[in-house]
PDB file of C-alpha atoms in Angstrom:
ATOM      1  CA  UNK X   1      57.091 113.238  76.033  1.00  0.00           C
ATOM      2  CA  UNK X   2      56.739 116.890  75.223  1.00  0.00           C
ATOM      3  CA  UNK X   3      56.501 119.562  77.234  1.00  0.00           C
ATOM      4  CA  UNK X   4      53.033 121.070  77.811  1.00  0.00           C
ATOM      5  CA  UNK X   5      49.993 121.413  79.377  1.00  0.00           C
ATOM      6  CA  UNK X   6      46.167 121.705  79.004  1.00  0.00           C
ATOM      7  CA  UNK X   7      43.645 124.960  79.777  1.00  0.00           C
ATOM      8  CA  UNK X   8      40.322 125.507  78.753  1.00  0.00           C
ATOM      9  CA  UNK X   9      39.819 126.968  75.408  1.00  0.00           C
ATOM     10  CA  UNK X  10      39.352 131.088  74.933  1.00  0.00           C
ATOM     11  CA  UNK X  11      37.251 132.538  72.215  1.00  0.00           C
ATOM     12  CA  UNK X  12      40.513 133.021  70.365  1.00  0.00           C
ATOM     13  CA  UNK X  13      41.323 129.546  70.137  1.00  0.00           C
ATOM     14  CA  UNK X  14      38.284 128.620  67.801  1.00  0.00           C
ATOM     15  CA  UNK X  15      40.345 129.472  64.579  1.00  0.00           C
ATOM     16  CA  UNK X  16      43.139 127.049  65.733  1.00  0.00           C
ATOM     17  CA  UNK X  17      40.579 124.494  66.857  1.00  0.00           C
ATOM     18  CA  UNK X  18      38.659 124.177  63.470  1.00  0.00           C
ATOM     19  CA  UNK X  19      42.027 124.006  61.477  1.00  0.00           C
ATOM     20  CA  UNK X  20      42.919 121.211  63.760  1.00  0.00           C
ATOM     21  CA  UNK X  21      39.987 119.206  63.468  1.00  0.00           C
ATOM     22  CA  UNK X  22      39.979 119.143  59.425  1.00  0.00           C
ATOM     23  CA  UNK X  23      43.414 118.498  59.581  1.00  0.00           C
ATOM     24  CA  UNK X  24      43.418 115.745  61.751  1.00  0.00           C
ATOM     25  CA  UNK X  25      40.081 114.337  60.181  1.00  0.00           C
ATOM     26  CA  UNK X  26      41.958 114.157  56.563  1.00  0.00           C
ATOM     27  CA  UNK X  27      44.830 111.999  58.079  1.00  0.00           C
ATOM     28  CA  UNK X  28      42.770 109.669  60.695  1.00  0.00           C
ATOM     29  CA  UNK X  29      39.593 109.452  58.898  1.00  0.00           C
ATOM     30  CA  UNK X  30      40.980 109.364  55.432  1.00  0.00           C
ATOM     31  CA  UNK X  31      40.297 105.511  54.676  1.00  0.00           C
ATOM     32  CA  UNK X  32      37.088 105.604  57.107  1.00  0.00           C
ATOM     33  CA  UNK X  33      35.055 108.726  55.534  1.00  0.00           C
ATOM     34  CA  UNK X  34      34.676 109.379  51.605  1.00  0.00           C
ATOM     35  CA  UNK X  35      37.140 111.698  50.473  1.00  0.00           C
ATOM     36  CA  UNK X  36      34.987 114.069  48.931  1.00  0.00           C
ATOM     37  CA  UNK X  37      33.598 114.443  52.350  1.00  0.00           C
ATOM     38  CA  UNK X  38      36.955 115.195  53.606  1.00  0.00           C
ATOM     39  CA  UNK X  39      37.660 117.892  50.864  1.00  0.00           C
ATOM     40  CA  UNK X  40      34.564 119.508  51.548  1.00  0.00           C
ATOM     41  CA  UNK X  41      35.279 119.961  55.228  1.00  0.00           C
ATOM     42  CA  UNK X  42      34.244 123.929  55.716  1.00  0.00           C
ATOM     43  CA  UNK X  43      36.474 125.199  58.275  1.00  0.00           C
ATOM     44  CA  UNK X  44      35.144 128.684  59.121  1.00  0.00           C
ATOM     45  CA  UNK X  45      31.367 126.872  59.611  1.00  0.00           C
ATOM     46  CA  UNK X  46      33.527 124.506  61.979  1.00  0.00           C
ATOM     47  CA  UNK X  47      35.137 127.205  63.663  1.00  0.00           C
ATOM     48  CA  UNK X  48      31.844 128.882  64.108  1.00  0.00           C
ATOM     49  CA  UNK X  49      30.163 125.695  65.825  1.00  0.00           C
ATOM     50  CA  UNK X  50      33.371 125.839  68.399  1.00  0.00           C
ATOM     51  CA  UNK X  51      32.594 129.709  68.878  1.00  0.00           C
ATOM     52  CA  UNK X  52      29.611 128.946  70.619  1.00  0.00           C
ATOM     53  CA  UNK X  53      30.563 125.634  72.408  1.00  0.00           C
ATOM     54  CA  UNK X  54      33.689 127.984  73.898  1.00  0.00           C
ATOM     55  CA  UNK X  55      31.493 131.224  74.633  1.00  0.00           C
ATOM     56  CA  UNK X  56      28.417 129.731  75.218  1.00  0.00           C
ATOM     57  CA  UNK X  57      28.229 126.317  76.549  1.00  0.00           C
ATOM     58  CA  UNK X  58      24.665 124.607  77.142  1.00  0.00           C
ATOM     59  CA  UNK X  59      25.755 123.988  80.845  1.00  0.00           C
ATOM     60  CA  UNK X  60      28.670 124.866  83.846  1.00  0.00           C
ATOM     61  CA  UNK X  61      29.442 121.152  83.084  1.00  0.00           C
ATOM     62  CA  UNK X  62      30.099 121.650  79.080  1.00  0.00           C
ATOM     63  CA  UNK X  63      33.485 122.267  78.507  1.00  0.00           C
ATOM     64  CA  UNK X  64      36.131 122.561  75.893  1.00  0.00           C
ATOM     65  CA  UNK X  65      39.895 122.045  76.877  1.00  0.00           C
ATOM     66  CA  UNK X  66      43.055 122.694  74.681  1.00  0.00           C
ATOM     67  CA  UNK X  67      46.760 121.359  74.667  1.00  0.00           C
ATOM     68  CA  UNK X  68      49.015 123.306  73.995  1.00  0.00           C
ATOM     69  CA  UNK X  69      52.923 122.287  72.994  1.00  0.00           C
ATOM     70  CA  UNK X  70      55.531 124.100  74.475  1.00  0.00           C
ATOM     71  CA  UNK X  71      59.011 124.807  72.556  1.00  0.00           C
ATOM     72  CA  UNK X  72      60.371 128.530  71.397  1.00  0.00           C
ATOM     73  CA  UNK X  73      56.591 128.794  70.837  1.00  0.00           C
ATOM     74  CA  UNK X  74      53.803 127.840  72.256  1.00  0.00           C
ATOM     75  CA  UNK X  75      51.171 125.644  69.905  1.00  0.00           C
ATOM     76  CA  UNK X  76      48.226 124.505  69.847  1.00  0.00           C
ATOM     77  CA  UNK X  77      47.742 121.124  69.322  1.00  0.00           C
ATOM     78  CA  UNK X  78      45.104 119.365  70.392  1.00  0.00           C
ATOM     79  CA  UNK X  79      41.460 119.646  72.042  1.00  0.00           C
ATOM     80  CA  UNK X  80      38.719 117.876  73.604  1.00  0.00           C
ATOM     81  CA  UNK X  81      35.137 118.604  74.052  1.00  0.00           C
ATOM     82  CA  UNK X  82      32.610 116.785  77.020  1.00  0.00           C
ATOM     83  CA  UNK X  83      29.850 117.098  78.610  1.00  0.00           C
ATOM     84  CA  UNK X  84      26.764 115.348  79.858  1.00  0.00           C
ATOM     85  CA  UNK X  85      25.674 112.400  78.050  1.00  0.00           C
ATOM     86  CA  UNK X  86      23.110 113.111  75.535  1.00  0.00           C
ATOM     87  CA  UNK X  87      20.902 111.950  72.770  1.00  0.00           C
ATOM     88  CA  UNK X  88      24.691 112.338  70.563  1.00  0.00           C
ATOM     89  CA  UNK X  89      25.826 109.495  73.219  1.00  0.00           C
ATOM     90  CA  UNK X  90      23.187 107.069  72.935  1.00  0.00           C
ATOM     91  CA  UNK X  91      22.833 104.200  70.648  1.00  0.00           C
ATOM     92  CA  UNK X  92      19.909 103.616  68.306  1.00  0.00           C
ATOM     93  CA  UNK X  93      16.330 103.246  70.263  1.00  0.00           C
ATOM     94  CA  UNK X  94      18.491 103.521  73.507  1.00  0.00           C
ATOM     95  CA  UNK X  95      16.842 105.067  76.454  1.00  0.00           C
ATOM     96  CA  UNK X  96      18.534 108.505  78.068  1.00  0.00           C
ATOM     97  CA  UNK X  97      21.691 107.254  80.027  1.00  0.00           C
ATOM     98  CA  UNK X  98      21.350 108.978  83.768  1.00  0.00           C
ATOM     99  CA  UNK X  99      22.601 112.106  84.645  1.00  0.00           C
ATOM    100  CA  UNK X 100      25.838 110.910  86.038  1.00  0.00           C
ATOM    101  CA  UNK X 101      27.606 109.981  82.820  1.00  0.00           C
ATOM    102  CA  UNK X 102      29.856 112.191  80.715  1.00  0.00           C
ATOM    103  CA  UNK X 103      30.527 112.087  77.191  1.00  0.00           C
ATOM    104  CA  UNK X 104      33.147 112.912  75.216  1.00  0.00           C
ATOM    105  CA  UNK X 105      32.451 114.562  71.759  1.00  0.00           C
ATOM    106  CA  UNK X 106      35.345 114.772  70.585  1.00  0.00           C
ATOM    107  CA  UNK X 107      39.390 114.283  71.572  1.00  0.00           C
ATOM    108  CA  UNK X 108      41.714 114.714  68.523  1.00  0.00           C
ATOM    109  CA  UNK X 109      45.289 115.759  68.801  1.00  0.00           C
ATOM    110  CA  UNK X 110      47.142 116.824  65.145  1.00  0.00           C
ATOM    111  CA  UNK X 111      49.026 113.757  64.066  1.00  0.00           C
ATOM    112  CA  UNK X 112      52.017 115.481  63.943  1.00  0.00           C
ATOM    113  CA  UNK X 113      52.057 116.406  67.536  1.00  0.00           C
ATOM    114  CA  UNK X 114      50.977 113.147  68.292  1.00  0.00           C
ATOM    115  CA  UNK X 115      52.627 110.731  70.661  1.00  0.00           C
ATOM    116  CA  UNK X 116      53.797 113.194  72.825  1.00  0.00           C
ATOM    117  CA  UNK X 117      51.384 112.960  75.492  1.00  0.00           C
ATOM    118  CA  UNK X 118      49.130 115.876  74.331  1.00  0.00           C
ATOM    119  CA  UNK X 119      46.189 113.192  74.499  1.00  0.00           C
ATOM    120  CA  UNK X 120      46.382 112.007  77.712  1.00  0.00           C
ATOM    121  CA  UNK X 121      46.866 115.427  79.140  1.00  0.00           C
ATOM    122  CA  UNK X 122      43.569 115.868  77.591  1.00  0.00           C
ATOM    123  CA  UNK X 123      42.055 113.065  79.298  1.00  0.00           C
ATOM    124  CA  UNK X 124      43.750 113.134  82.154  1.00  0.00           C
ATOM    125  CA  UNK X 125      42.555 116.852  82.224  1.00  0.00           C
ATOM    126  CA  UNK X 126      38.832 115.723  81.318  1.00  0.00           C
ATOM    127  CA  UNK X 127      38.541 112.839  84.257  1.00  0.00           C
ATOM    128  CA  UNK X 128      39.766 115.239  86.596  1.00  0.00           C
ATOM    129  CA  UNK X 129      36.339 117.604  85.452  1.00  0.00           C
ATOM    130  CA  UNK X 130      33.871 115.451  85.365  1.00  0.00           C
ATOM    131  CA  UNK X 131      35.028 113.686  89.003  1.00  0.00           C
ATOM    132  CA  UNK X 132      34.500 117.540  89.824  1.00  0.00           C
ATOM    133  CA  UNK X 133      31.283 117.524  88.697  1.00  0.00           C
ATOM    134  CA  UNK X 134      30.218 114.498  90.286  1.00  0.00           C
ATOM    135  CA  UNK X 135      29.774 112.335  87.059  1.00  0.00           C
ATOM    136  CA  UNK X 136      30.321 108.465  87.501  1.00  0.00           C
ATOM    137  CA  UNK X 137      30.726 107.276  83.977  1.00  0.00           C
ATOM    138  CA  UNK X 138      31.675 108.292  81.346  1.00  0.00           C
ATOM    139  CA  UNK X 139      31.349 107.224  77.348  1.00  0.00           C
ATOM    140  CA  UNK X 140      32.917 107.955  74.095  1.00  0.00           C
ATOM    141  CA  UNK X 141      32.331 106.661  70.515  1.00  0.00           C
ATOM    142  CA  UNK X 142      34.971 105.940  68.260  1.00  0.00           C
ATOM    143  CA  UNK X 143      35.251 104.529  64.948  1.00  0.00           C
ATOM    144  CA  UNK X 144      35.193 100.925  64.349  1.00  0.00           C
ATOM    145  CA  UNK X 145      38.312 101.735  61.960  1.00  0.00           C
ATOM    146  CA  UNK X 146      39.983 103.990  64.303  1.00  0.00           C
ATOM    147  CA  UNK X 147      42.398 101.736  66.242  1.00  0.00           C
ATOM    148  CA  UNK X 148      44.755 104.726  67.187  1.00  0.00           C
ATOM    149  CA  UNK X 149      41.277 106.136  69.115  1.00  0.00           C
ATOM    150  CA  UNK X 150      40.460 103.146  70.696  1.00  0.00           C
ATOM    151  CA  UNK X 151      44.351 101.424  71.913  1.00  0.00           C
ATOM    152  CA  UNK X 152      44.339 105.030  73.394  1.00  0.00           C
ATOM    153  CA  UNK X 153      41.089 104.897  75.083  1.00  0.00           C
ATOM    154  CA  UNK X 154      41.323 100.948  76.108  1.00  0.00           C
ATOM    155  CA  UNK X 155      45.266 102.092  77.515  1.00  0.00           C
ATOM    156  CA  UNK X 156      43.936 104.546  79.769  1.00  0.00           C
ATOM    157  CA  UNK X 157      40.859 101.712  81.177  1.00  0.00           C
ATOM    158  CA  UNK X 158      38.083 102.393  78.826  1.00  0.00           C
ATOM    159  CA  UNK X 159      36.432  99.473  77.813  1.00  0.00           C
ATOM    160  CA  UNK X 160      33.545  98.926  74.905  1.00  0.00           C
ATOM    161  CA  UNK X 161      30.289  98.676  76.800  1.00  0.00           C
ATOM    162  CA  UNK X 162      28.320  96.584  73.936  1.00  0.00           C
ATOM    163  CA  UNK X 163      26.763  99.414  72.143  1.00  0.00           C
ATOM    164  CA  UNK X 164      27.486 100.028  68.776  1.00  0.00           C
ATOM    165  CA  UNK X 165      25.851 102.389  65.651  1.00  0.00           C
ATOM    166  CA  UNK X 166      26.154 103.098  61.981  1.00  0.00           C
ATOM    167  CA  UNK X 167      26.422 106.818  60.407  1.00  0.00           C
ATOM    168  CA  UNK X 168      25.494 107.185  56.932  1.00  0.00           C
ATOM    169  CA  UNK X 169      28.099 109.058  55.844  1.00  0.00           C
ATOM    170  CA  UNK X 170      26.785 109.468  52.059  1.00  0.00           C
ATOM    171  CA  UNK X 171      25.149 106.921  51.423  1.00  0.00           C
ATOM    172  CA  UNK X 172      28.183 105.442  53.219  1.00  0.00           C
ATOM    173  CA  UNK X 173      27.618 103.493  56.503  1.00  0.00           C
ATOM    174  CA  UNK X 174      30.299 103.827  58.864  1.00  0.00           C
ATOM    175  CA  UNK X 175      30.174 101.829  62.071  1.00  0.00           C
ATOM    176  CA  UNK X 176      31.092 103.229  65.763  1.00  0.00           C
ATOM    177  CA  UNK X 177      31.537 101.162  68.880  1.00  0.00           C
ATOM    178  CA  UNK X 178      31.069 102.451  71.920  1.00  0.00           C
ATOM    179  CA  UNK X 179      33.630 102.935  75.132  1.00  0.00           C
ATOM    180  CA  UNK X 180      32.899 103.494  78.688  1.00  0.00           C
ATOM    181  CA  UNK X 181      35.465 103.877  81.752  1.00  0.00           C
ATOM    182  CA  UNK X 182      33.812 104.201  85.820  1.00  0.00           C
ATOM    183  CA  UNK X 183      35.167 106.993  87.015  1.00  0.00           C
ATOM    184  CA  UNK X 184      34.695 105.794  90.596  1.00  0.00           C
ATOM    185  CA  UNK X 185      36.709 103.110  90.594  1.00  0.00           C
ATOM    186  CA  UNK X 186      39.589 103.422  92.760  1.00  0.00           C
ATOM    187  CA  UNK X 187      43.461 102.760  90.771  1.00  0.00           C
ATOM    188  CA  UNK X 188      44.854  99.355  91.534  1.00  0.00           C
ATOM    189  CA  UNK X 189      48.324  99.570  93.035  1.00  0.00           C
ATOM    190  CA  UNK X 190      51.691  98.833  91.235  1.00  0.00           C
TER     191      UNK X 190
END
């Protein structure tokens, strides 16, 4: 395991977080997503979207976190973005889900600094947020092709909760299950 630790992302970040997501995207999603999709990734309109989920988040409860790898340097390696569960959460022709569930948008860490416990920092990071802010749940989608995403998820308790969706990705339809975890349940002992 690596050394590190995870802090909430600064305005200067953005750059770093953008590069990381198209990066990671080409190696994860590269047999999920067409490819001309994946070449046509536009990092600085990424990097502008972050911008204003760092500097101006809908809510106190919106947040973006980063990991960051330390060695001679420090890097940036990874990132995840939550908040309350909305209509991006939901299934199709699903009603609202209640106010106490979180959702994760997104929790990528570069592959190459992957396996080093950047990700469950992350998470670890995350639960500890949303307990603060009183949510009870929590959900994330992942790909149906993304096993790496959801052996991670299922690892740390998450477990799919039934729903499941289809993005037309050019005229492409790529299916997404659905995870959940309680976040009042109470550890079982060793």
């Amino acid at each position: 395991m690596a050394l590190g630790y995870v802090r909430p992302a600064r305005p200067e970040d953005v750059a770093e977080i953008a590069r990381i997501q198209v990066a990671t995207w080409r190696v994860a999603y590269r047999r999920m997503l067409p490819r001309h999709v994946l070449d046509n990734l536009d990092e600085a309109w990424i990097a502008e979207r972050w911008s204003a989920a760092v500097e101006q988040p809908p809510s106190p409860r919106h947040r973006v976190l980063v990991a960051v790898e330390q060695a001679e340097q420090s890097y940036l390696v990874g990132f995840a973005a939550s908040g309350p569960a909305d209509e991006q959460a939901l299934a199709p022709e699903e009603p609202a889900l209640p106010d106490d569930v979180a959702a994760i948008t997104d929790l990528l860490v570069e592959p190459r600094f992957g396996r080093r416990g950047h990700g469950s920092r992350l998470l670890a990071a995350s639960v500890d947020l949303w307990r603060e802010d009183e949510f009870a749940f929590a959900v994330a989608w992942a790909y149906d092709g993304d096993a790496a995403t959801r052996k991670f998820l299922t690892a740390a308790g998450w477990a799919p909760d039934g729903a499941g969706r289809a993005l037309d990705v050019e005229d492409m339809l790529v299916y997404q299950l659905r995870l959940h975890v309680d976040l009042t349940a109470k550890p079982e002992p060793e």
